[in-house]
């Protein structure tokens, strides 16, 4: 058998993309609430356009999302029916600390997640909790400038202490920051950083990255101290950069692009800033303000496992003439002529998952966890409302097959697999509902119309069978 007996099959969501209830239970406003749909979204996400509150002209899908805030029992029951062993979800920081800098947490928020975790355990589902999935309290953005300010470390530490203590015995798997490398590419969405006219955006982003890395080490330390059973992972948006040609310059270009992603994990997993990063920062005139003790924290509190999202491989070249571009998960890439693309132009590369896993495992030698993978596509329900998503089944079966090879043939220690958006939810990149990933269809459109009713797609029964056979039966 390829996968370990206790392999954690499941699905993944993020609070802001599914909960809604943005102002209920004492919750405060966060960066992720004010990301609009439409053409302005990209500029807001990248910190180029200031959007610190709602306005009349835009639609903000996270306000209601798929209303999981009120429907989580129904949703978790469906996850249970599929046989989930784990459910990856995130805690909205502003439900626990509405402003972010309070001394005392908000009991309503704490109770909400406690109920969710208990509900999961009813079905034998182990929660896998992302402490922050892109969200940052808006008050911390306005008052402190978000993660560019070192004080954020203190507020995050307080948040972590509270949740580790409160959920001791209910949660054992934690991820400190979702796709930590996104701070460089989508600074406002990923870390609440409004860049605007900043004189030196790279300086701002790297300083914020340092704060995130120290905060991640502190969280790891406290998690281990609070409960030795706690396992903490880092989380990176993965996907190897292939050289466009075998020209050595293209190969080097691919390596350099990969380093942009590895940089964070190198620190979180090995505990030191890698040589190439130190040199790069020097060469670019970026001066990191570190405090005494930072290096020790990074060194002594490295992560237990490496988790990552995988949607596609990428391509690098030094020759702009060959560079037909394609869209991807925030980063655009040179188009790979050997691959097909999704409705959103993301290139489909199932073998690339095995390649990425090997790159990560060879580099870190720590257990891996695939915490996001899936197909975002348009689903068209038939007259009876049923979605026959054979394309999704094919996509996932192909990826799981190569993931299995990575375990069986390459000997990689893999803890689990949680497919992204196991229930349809709001797209982070585009804000659309039309871009669906789920096994469960949610009746809601881009403009916020629909009953929010849930129904099972064909892939629901397929995934149930995959889990029941521990990944042995991938047939449609
Ligand atoms: C990852 C994020 O980047 O990709 C998720 O962690 C996101 O939040 C997912 O939803 C898929 O991207 P998109 O843009 O299709 O929602």
Short mmCIF file of C-alpha atoms and ligand atoms in Angstrom, two decimals:
data_model
loop_
_atom_site.label_atom_id
_atom_site.label_comp_id
_atom_site.label_asym_id
_atom_site.label_seq_id
_atom_site.Cartn_x
_atom_site.Cartn_y
_atom_site.Cartn_z
CA UNK A 1 0.00 0.00 0.00
CA UNK A 2 1.39 3.40 -0.99
CA UNK A 3 -0.06 5.79 1.54
CA UNK A 4 0.50 5.38 5.27
CA UNK A 5 -2.31 3.83 7.33
CA UNK A 6 -3.03 7.11 9.08
CA UNK A 7 -2.90 9.19 5.89
CA UNK A 8 -4.85 12.40 6.39
CA UNK A 9 -7.27 12.68 3.47
CA UNK A 10 -9.48 15.72 3.46
CA UNK A 11 -10.26 19.14 2.09
CA UNK A 12 -9.23 22.72 2.69
CA UNK A 13 -10.90 26.10 3.06
CA UNK A 14 -10.03 29.53 4.43
CA UNK A 15 -12.20 31.53 6.83
CA UNK A 16 -12.59 34.62 4.65
CA UNK A 17 -13.47 32.60 1.55
CA UNK A 18 -16.28 30.62 3.12
CA UNK A 19 -17.52 31.96 6.47
CA UNK A 20 -19.19 35.29 5.70
CA UNK A 21 -20.78 36.71 8.86
CA UNK A 22 -18.15 39.41 8.61
CA UNK A 23 -19.67 41.55 11.35
CA UNK A 24 -21.30 38.88 13.52
CA UNK A 25 -20.25 37.56 16.89
CA UNK A 26 -18.20 40.67 17.59
CA UNK A 27 -15.89 40.11 14.61
CA UNK A 28 -13.74 43.04 13.48
CA UNK A 29 -12.91 44.13 9.94
CA UNK A 30 -9.93 42.59 8.12
CA UNK A 31 -7.99 43.20 4.89
CA UNK A 32 -9.60 40.13 3.31
CA UNK A 33 -13.10 41.60 3.78
CA UNK A 34 -12.45 44.64 1.62
CA UNK A 35 -11.17 42.85 -1.48
CA UNK A 36 -13.75 43.67 -4.15
CA UNK A 37 -14.69 41.70 -7.25
CA UNK A 38 -14.02 43.24 -10.64
CA UNK A 39 -11.10 44.99 -12.30
CA UNK A 40 -9.88 46.81 -9.16
CA UNK A 41 -9.32 43.62 -7.20
CA UNK A 42 -5.83 42.98 -8.53
CA UNK A 43 -4.55 46.46 -7.63
CA UNK A 44 -6.02 46.16 -4.13
CA UNK A 45 -4.62 42.64 -3.65
CA UNK A 46 -1.15 43.85 -4.71
CA UNK A 47 -1.23 46.84 -2.36
CA UNK A 48 -1.28 49.37 -5.19
CA UNK A 49 -4.79 50.71 -4.63
CA UNK A 50 -5.92 51.73 -1.18
CA UNK A 51 -9.12 50.05 0.01
CA UNK A 52 -9.42 50.16 3.79
CA UNK A 53 -13.20 50.02 3.97
CA UNK A 54 -16.26 49.14 1.90
CA UNK A 55 -17.53 51.65 -0.64
CA UNK A 56 -20.74 51.87 -2.65
CA UNK A 57 -19.23 51.10 -6.04
CA UNK A 58 -17.85 47.65 -5.36
CA UNK A 59 -19.16 44.23 -4.44
CA UNK A 60 -17.35 42.47 -1.58
CA UNK A 61 -17.93 38.71 -1.77
CA UNK A 62 -16.32 37.85 1.58
CA UNK A 63 -19.11 39.61 3.49
CA UNK A 64 -21.39 36.62 3.01
CA UNK A 65 -19.12 34.20 1.12
CA UNK A 66 -20.92 30.82 1.32
CA UNK A 67 -22.31 31.58 4.77
CA UNK A 68 -20.44 28.77 6.48
CA UNK A 69 -20.64 30.86 9.63
CA UNK A 70 -24.25 29.68 9.94
CA UNK A 71 -24.06 26.42 8.01
CA UNK A 72 -20.91 24.73 9.26
CA UNK A 73 -22.79 21.82 10.82
CA UNK A 74 -24.33 20.86 7.49
CA UNK A 75 -20.97 21.28 5.74
CA UNK A 76 -18.97 19.26 8.24
CA UNK A 77 -21.60 16.51 8.08
CA UNK A 78 -20.99 16.33 4.32
CA UNK A 79 -17.22 16.19 4.88
CA UNK A 80 -17.87 13.39 7.35
CA UNK A 81 -19.96 11.56 4.78
CA UNK A 82 -17.06 11.71 2.32
CA UNK A 83 -14.91 10.11 5.00
CA UNK A 84 -12.59 13.06 5.64
CA UNK A 85 -9.84 12.28 8.12
CA UNK A 86 -8.89 15.92 8.32
CA UNK A 87 -10.36 19.31 7.55
CA UNK A 88 -7.99 22.18 6.87
CA UNK A 89 -9.55 25.51 7.83
CA UNK A 90 -8.38 28.81 9.18
CA UNK A 91 -9.25 30.94 12.16
CA UNK A 92 -10.30 34.51 11.38
CA UNK A 93 -7.97 36.57 13.57
CA UNK A 94 -10.65 39.29 13.93
CA UNK A 95 -13.16 36.86 15.46
CA UNK A 96 -10.70 36.30 18.31
CA UNK A 97 -9.18 39.79 18.48
CA UNK A 98 -11.50 42.15 16.55
CA UNK A 99 -8.95 44.97 16.49
CA UNK A 100 -5.88 42.84 16.89
CA UNK A 101 -4.29 44.78 19.76
CA UNK A 102 -6.73 44.05 22.62
CA UNK A 103 -5.47 42.43 25.80
CA UNK A 104 -8.45 40.07 26.08
CA UNK A 105 -9.94 37.84 23.38
CA UNK A 106 -13.53 37.83 22.19
CA UNK A 107 -15.33 34.88 23.78
CA UNK A 108 -17.93 34.60 21.00
CA UNK A 109 -15.19 34.03 18.46
CA UNK A 110 -13.38 31.49 20.61
CA UNK A 111 -16.61 29.59 21.19
CA UNK A 112 -17.42 29.58 17.48
CA UNK A 113 -14.23 27.70 16.59
CA UNK A 114 -14.46 25.44 19.61
CA UNK A 115 -17.87 24.33 18.35
CA UNK A 116 -16.46 23.73 14.88
CA UNK A 117 -13.61 21.60 16.21
CA UNK A 118 -15.98 19.58 18.35
CA UNK A 119 -18.25 19.10 15.38
CA UNK A 120 -15.27 17.79 13.36
CA UNK A 121 -14.34 15.31 16.08
CA UNK A 122 -17.89 13.96 16.05
CA UNK A 123 -17.06 12.58 12.60
CA UNK A 124 -13.51 11.53 13.43
CA UNK A 125 -12.13 14.51 11.54
CA UNK A 126 -8.84 15.95 12.78
CA UNK A 127 -8.74 19.74 12.33
CA UNK A 128 -5.69 21.13 10.53
CA UNK A 129 -5.68 24.81 11.37
CA UNK A 130 -4.08 27.64 9.45
CA UNK A 131 -3.54 30.33 12.06
CA UNK A 132 -3.71 33.08 9.49
CA UNK A 133 -4.88 32.49 5.97
CA UNK A 134 -4.04 35.93 4.54
CA UNK A 135 -6.06 37.86 7.12
CA UNK A 136 -4.90 40.82 9.18
CA UNK A 137 -7.12 43.01 11.39
CA UNK A 138 -7.85 46.31 9.65
CA UNK A 139 -7.13 48.22 12.84
CA UNK A 140 -3.56 46.87 12.80
CA UNK A 141 -3.22 48.01 9.20
CA UNK A 142 -4.47 51.52 9.88
CA UNK A 143 -2.74 52.08 13.21
CA UNK A 144 0.50 50.18 12.76
CA UNK A 145 1.01 49.70 9.03
CA UNK A 146 0.53 45.95 9.36
CA UNK A 147 3.53 43.58 9.24
CA UNK A 148 6.02 46.31 8.34
CA UNK A 149 5.72 47.09 12.05
CA UNK A 150 7.47 44.81 14.53
CA UNK A 151 4.63 45.22 17.02
CA UNK A 152 2.59 42.82 14.89
CA UNK A 153 4.77 40.01 16.24
CA UNK A 154 3.51 40.73 19.75
CA UNK A 155 -0.14 40.78 18.69
CA UNK A 156 0.24 37.59 16.68
CA UNK A 157 1.97 35.91 19.61
CA UNK A 158 -0.92 36.83 21.89
CA UNK A 159 -3.37 35.45 19.37
CA UNK A 160 -1.40 32.19 19.13
CA UNK A 161 -1.11 31.77 22.89
CA UNK A 162 -4.86 32.17 23.28
CA UNK A 163 -5.82 29.68 20.60
CA UNK A 164 -3.17 27.08 21.54
CA UNK A 165 -4.42 27.11 25.11
CA UNK A 166 -8.09 27.16 24.32
CA UNK A 167 -7.96 24.42 21.69
CA UNK A 168 -5.50 22.14 23.45
CA UNK A 169 -6.71 18.59 22.93
CA UNK A 170 -8.96 19.65 20.05
CA UNK A 171 -6.33 20.67 17.52
CA UNK A 172 -2.88 19.18 16.99
CA UNK A 173 -1.94 20.25 13.48
CA UNK A 174 -1.15 23.93 12.88
CA UNK A 175 0.14 26.01 9.98
CA UNK A 176 1.53 29.41 10.91
CA UNK A 177 0.93 31.44 7.72
CA UNK A 178 -0.78 30.42 4.52
CA UNK A 179 1.46 30.69 1.44
CA UNK A 180 3.96 32.85 3.26
CA UNK A 181 5.79 33.66 0.01
CA UNK A 182 2.69 35.53 -1.23
CA UNK A 183 3.74 38.56 0.82
CA UNK A 184 6.16 39.37 -2.00
CA UNK A 185 3.54 39.10 -4.76
CA UNK A 186 0.21 40.03 -3.20
CA UNK A 187 1.26 42.10 -0.17
CA UNK A 188 -2.13 43.55 0.78
CA UNK A 189 -4.13 40.34 0.45
CA UNK A 190 -1.44 38.16 2.01
CA UNK A 191 -0.21 40.42 4.79
CA UNK A 192 -2.26 43.63 4.93
CA UNK A 193 0.58 45.67 3.41
CA UNK A 194 -0.55 48.69 1.48
CA UNK A 195 2.50 49.62 -0.59
CA UNK A 196 1.11 52.66 -2.42
CA UNK A 197 3.86 55.15 -3.13
CA UNK A 198 6.34 53.45 -0.77
CA UNK A 199 9.84 54.65 -1.65
CA UNK A 200 11.26 51.14 -1.47
CA UNK A 201 8.60 48.42 -1.73
CA UNK A 202 11.17 45.61 -1.61
CA UNK A 203 12.60 46.93 1.66
CA UNK A 204 9.06 47.05 3.12
CA UNK A 205 8.20 43.54 1.97
CA UNK A 206 11.43 41.93 3.18
CA UNK A 207 11.18 43.66 6.54
CA UNK A 208 7.59 42.42 6.84
CA UNK A 209 8.80 38.95 5.78
CA UNK A 210 11.36 39.00 8.59
CA UNK A 211 8.61 39.83 11.08
CA UNK A 212 6.45 37.02 9.70
CA UNK A 213 9.33 34.57 9.99
CA UNK A 214 10.10 35.53 13.60
CA UNK A 215 6.39 35.37 14.42
CA UNK A 216 6.22 31.91 12.84
CA UNK A 217 9.17 30.71 14.97
CA UNK A 218 7.57 32.10 18.13
CA UNK A 219 4.28 30.37 17.27
CA UNK A 220 6.14 27.10 16.74
CA UNK A 221 7.86 27.50 20.10
CA UNK A 222 4.63 28.19 21.99
CA UNK A 223 2.74 25.41 20.20
CA UNK A 224 5.36 22.89 21.30
CA UNK A 225 5.46 24.24 24.84
CA UNK A 226 1.68 24.23 25.17
CA UNK A 227 1.24 20.67 24.01
CA UNK A 228 4.08 18.37 22.96
CA UNK A 229 1.56 16.63 20.69
CA UNK A 230 1.28 19.77 18.55
CA UNK A 231 2.80 19.56 15.08
CA UNK A 232 3.53 22.81 13.29
CA UNK A 233 4.07 23.28 9.58
CA UNK A 234 5.10 26.07 7.26
CA UNK A 235 3.10 26.62 4.09
CA UNK A 236 4.40 27.67 0.69
CA UNK A 237 2.85 28.16 -2.73
CA UNK A 238 4.97 25.55 -4.50
CA UNK A 239 5.53 24.59 -8.13
CA UNK A 240 8.95 24.16 -9.69
CA UNK A 241 10.22 26.59 -12.33
CA UNK A 242 11.28 24.60 -15.37
CA UNK A 243 13.88 26.14 -17.66
CA UNK A 244 12.23 27.01 -20.97
CA UNK A 245 15.23 25.51 -22.78
CA UNK A 246 18.39 23.63 -21.82
CA UNK A 247 20.37 26.81 -22.31
CA UNK A 248 22.33 27.17 -19.05
CA UNK A 249 21.05 30.73 -18.63
CA UNK A 250 17.46 29.44 -18.65
CA UNK A 251 18.36 26.74 -16.11
CA UNK A 252 19.88 29.37 -13.86
CA UNK A 253 16.83 31.59 -14.30
CA UNK A 254 14.62 28.71 -13.10
CA UNK A 255 16.81 28.18 -10.04
CA UNK A 256 16.70 31.88 -9.18
CA UNK A 257 12.91 31.95 -9.40
CA UNK A 258 12.64 28.84 -7.23
CA UNK A 259 14.77 30.53 -4.59
CA UNK A 260 12.18 33.30 -4.26
CA UNK A 261 9.82 30.63 -2.93
CA UNK A 262 12.36 28.54 -1.02
CA UNK A 263 13.68 31.58 0.82
CA UNK A 264 10.88 31.47 3.40
CA UNK A 265 10.93 27.72 3.89
CA UNK A 266 14.72 27.71 4.10
CA UNK A 267 14.39 29.95 7.16
CA UNK A 268 11.38 28.18 8.67
CA UNK A 269 12.78 24.70 8.16
CA UNK A 270 16.57 25.13 8.40
CA UNK A 271 16.50 28.01 10.85
CA UNK A 272 18.88 30.38 9.10
CA UNK A 273 18.78 32.92 6.32
CA UNK A 274 20.30 31.15 3.30
CA UNK A 275 23.54 32.52 1.83
CA UNK A 276 21.92 33.52 -1.45
CA UNK A 277 19.30 35.61 0.37
CA UNK A 278 21.84 37.41 2.53
CA UNK A 279 23.83 38.28 -0.59
CA UNK A 280 20.75 39.30 -2.55
CA UNK A 281 19.54 41.63 0.18
CA UNK A 282 23.00 43.21 0.39
CA UNK A 283 23.18 43.65 -3.37
CA UNK A 284 19.77 45.28 -3.49
CA UNK A 285 20.62 47.63 -0.63
CA UNK A 286 17.96 46.13 1.62
CA UNK A 287 18.77 46.43 5.30
CA UNK A 288 16.85 44.12 7.60
CA UNK A 289 16.26 45.40 11.09
CA UNK A 290 16.70 42.40 13.33
CA UNK A 291 16.61 42.38 17.09
CA UNK A 292 18.79 40.47 19.45
CA UNK A 293 17.37 37.02 19.88
CA UNK A 294 15.73 36.85 16.45
CA UNK A 295 18.39 34.55 15.03
CA UNK A 296 18.17 32.22 18.03
CA UNK A 297 14.40 32.01 17.72
CA UNK A 298 14.65 31.17 14.03
CA UNK A 299 17.37 28.62 14.71
CA UNK A 300 15.73 26.88 17.66
CA UNK A 301 12.11 26.71 16.55
CA UNK A 302 11.94 25.22 13.11
CA UNK A 303 8.83 23.56 11.73
CA UNK A 304 7.92 19.88 12.04
CA UNK A 305 6.65 19.43 8.50
CA UNK A 306 6.48 21.22 5.17
CA UNK A 307 3.06 21.92 3.77
CA UNK A 308 2.38 23.46 0.41
CA UNK A 309 -0.17 24.29 -2.24
CA UNK A 310 0.37 22.92 -5.70
CA UNK A 311 -1.61 24.03 -8.71
CA UNK A 312 0.98 24.20 -11.47
CA UNK A 313 4.62 24.20 -12.44
CA UNK A 314 6.09 27.37 -13.89
CA UNK A 315 8.58 28.20 -16.61
CA UNK A 316 11.57 30.56 -16.62
CA UNK A 317 13.64 31.96 -19.44
CA UNK A 318 16.05 34.80 -20.03
CA UNK A 319 14.86 35.23 -23.60
CA UNK A 320 11.90 37.64 -23.73
CA UNK A 321 11.19 36.68 -27.36
CA UNK A 322 9.95 33.20 -26.45
CA UNK A 323 7.97 34.49 -23.55
CA UNK A 324 4.32 33.87 -24.29
CA UNK A 325 2.84 34.40 -20.86
CA UNK A 326 0.02 32.63 -19.05
CA UNK A 327 -1.83 33.36 -15.83
CA UNK A 328 -1.31 31.41 -12.63
CA UNK A 329 -1.77 31.46 -8.89
CA UNK A 330 -1.02 35.20 -8.49
CA UNK A 331 2.29 34.88 -10.34
CA UNK A 332 2.16 34.90 -14.13
CA UNK A 333 4.48 32.48 -15.91
CA UNK A 334 5.97 31.79 -19.28
CA UNK A 335 3.63 29.39 -21.06
CA UNK A 336 4.69 25.75 -21.22
CA UNK A 337 3.82 24.47 -24.72
CA UNK A 338 3.54 20.87 -23.48
CA UNK A 339 0.70 21.52 -21.05
CA UNK A 340 -3.00 22.22 -21.23
CA UNK A 341 -4.67 24.94 -19.22
CA UNK A 342 -7.75 25.37 -17.03
CA UNK A 343 -10.59 27.79 -17.83
CA UNK A 344 -8.51 30.40 -15.96
CA UNK A 345 -5.30 29.71 -17.87
CA UNK A 346 -3.55 27.81 -15.06
CA UNK A 347 -1.44 25.12 -16.65
CA UNK A 348 -2.23 21.54 -15.68
CA UNK A 349 0.83 19.48 -14.74
CA UNK A 350 0.11 16.41 -12.57
CA UNK A 351 3.69 15.09 -12.86
CA UNK A 352 4.81 18.52 -11.68
CA UNK A 353 3.37 17.63 -8.29
CA UNK A 354 5.78 14.72 -7.97
CA UNK A 355 8.62 16.96 -9.15
CA UNK A 356 7.75 19.65 -6.60
CA UNK A 357 7.48 17.04 -3.84
CA UNK A 358 10.91 15.69 -4.68
CA UNK A 359 12.41 19.18 -4.72
CA UNK A 360 10.96 19.94 -1.29
CA UNK A 361 11.77 16.58 0.27
CA UNK A 362 15.33 16.51 -1.05
CA UNK A 363 15.90 20.00 0.26
CA UNK A 364 14.35 19.71 3.73
CA UNK A 365 14.10 15.99 4.57
CA UNK A 366 10.98 16.61 6.62
CA UNK A 367 7.52 15.09 6.14
CA UNK A 368 5.42 16.82 3.51
CA UNK A 369 1.73 17.65 3.51
CA UNK A 370 -0.15 18.64 0.33
CA UNK A 371 -2.63 21.10 1.79
CA UNK A 372 -3.99 22.58 -1.45
CA UNK A 373 -4.51 21.18 -4.92
CA UNK A 374 -7.53 21.18 -7.17
CA UNK A 375 -9.24 22.37 -10.31
CA UNK A 376 -10.95 25.74 -10.47
CA UNK A 377 -13.51 25.49 -13.24
CA UNK A 378 -16.96 26.52 -14.40
CA UNK A 379 -19.55 23.95 -13.34
CA UNK A 380 -22.88 23.75 -15.12
CA UNK A 381 -25.55 21.92 -13.14
CA UNK A 382 -28.04 19.92 -15.25
CA UNK A 383 -31.86 20.38 -15.06
CA UNK A 384 -31.96 18.50 -11.79
CA UNK A 385 -29.11 20.60 -10.35
CA UNK A 386 -26.50 17.83 -10.59
CA UNK A 387 -22.92 18.65 -11.59
CA UNK A 388 -21.25 15.88 -13.55
CA UNK A 389 -17.66 17.03 -13.07
CA UNK A 390 -15.67 14.28 -14.79
CA UNK A 391 -13.03 16.90 -15.67
CA UNK A 392 -12.42 17.50 -11.94
CA UNK A 393 -12.25 13.77 -11.26
CA UNK A 394 -9.68 13.38 -14.03
CA UNK A 395 -7.61 16.31 -12.77
CA UNK A 396 -7.55 15.00 -9.23
CA UNK A 397 -6.99 11.36 -10.14
CA UNK A 398 -3.99 12.36 -12.28
CA UNK A 399 -2.49 14.42 -9.48
CA UNK A 400 -3.10 11.78 -6.81
CA UNK A 401 -1.53 9.15 -9.05
CA UNK A 402 1.72 11.12 -9.26
CA UNK A 403 1.56 11.94 -5.57
CA UNK A 404 1.35 8.22 -4.97
CA UNK A 405 4.42 7.64 -7.13
CA UNK A 406 6.26 10.19 -5.04
CA UNK A 407 5.52 8.07 -1.98
CA UNK A 408 5.85 4.64 -3.50
CA UNK A 409 8.74 5.17 -5.91
CA UNK A 410 10.61 8.11 -4.39
CA UNK A 411 10.13 7.21 -0.72
CA UNK A 412 8.71 10.56 0.31
CA UNK A 413 7.15 10.74 3.75
CA UNK A 414 3.73 12.29 3.10
CA UNK A 415 1.33 13.06 5.93
CA UNK A 416 -1.78 13.85 3.96
CA UNK A 417 -3.66 15.55 1.16
CA UNK A 418 -6.35 18.19 1.49
CA UNK A 419 -7.86 19.28 -1.80
CA UNK A 420 -8.54 22.98 -2.11
CA UNK A 421 -12.08 24.30 -1.82
CA UNK A 422 -13.68 20.97 -0.95
CA UNK A 423 -16.89 22.97 -0.96
CA UNK A 424 -17.31 25.78 -3.54
CA UNK A 425 -16.09 29.06 -2.12
CA UNK A 426 -14.99 32.55 -3.14
CA UNK A 427 -11.86 32.63 -5.30
CA UNK A 428 -8.96 34.43 -3.63
CA UNK A 429 -7.44 35.59 -6.90
CA UNK A 430 -10.54 36.79 -8.71
CA UNK A 431 -13.23 37.05 -6.03
CA UNK A 432 -15.54 34.99 -8.24
CA UNK A 433 -17.89 32.21 -7.17
CA UNK A 434 -17.91 30.96 -10.74
CA UNK A 435 -14.44 29.52 -10.25
CA UNK A 436 -15.41 26.38 -8.40
CA UNK A 437 -13.21 23.75 -6.79
CA UNK A 438 -15.66 21.80 -4.68
CA UNK A 439 -17.09 18.32 -4.36
CA UNK A 440 -20.09 20.19 -3.01
CA UNK A 441 -21.90 22.71 -5.18
CA UNK A 442 -23.06 25.94 -3.57
CA UNK A 443 -25.89 27.85 -5.20
CA UNK A 444 -24.39 31.31 -5.33
CA UNK A 445 -23.14 33.45 -8.22
CA UNK A 446 -20.58 36.21 -8.72
CA UNK A 447 -23.10 38.91 -7.90
CA UNK A 448 -24.28 37.30 -4.69
CA UNK A 449 -27.52 35.75 -6.05
CA UNK A 450 -28.61 32.23 -5.13
CA UNK A 451 -30.07 30.22 -2.29
CA UNK A 452 -26.70 29.08 -0.86
CA UNK A 453 -28.09 25.53 -0.91
CA UNK A 454 -25.49 22.74 -0.97
CA UNK A 455 -25.60 19.72 -3.30
CA UNK A 456 -23.22 16.86 -4.04
CA UNK A 457 -21.37 16.79 -7.35
CA UNK A 458 -20.29 13.57 -9.06
CA UNK A 459 -16.80 14.06 -7.60
CA UNK A 460 -18.28 13.79 -4.09
CA UNK A 461 -18.85 10.05 -4.43
CA UNK A 462 -15.60 9.59 -6.31
CA UNK A 463 -13.54 11.23 -3.54
CA UNK A 464 -15.40 9.19 -0.93
CA UNK A 465 -14.24 6.05 -2.73
CA UNK A 466 -10.67 7.37 -3.00
CA UNK A 467 -10.56 7.94 0.75
CA UNK A 468 -12.20 4.61 1.57
CA UNK A 469 -9.55 2.80 -0.51
CA UNK A 470 -6.73 4.95 0.91
CA UNK A 471 -5.96 6.20 -2.58
CA UNK A 472 -5.86 2.77 -4.23
CA UNK A 473 -9.04 3.20 -6.26
CA UNK A 474 -8.85 6.30 -8.45
CA UNK A 475 -11.22 5.07 -11.16
CA UNK A 476 -14.17 7.17 -12.24
C1 LIG B 1 -4.09 29.64 -2.89
C2 LIG B 1 -4.74 30.19 -1.67
O1 LIG B 1 -3.28 30.65 -3.36
O2 LIG B 1 -4.84 29.29 -3.99
C3 LIG B 1 -6.24 30.06 -1.63
O3 LIG B 1 -4.16 29.70 -0.50
C4 LIG B 1 -6.81 30.23 -3.03
O4 LIG B 1 -6.73 30.99 -0.71
C5 LIG B 1 -6.24 29.13 -3.90
O5 LIG B 1 -8.18 30.25 -3.07
C6 LIG B 1 -6.79 29.07 -5.29
O6 LIG B 1 -6.68 30.32 -5.91
P1 LIG B 1 -7.94 31.03 -6.56
O7 LIG B 1 -7.43 32.34 -7.02
O8 LIG B 1 -8.39 30.16 -7.67
O9 LIG B 1 -8.95 31.14 -5.47
#
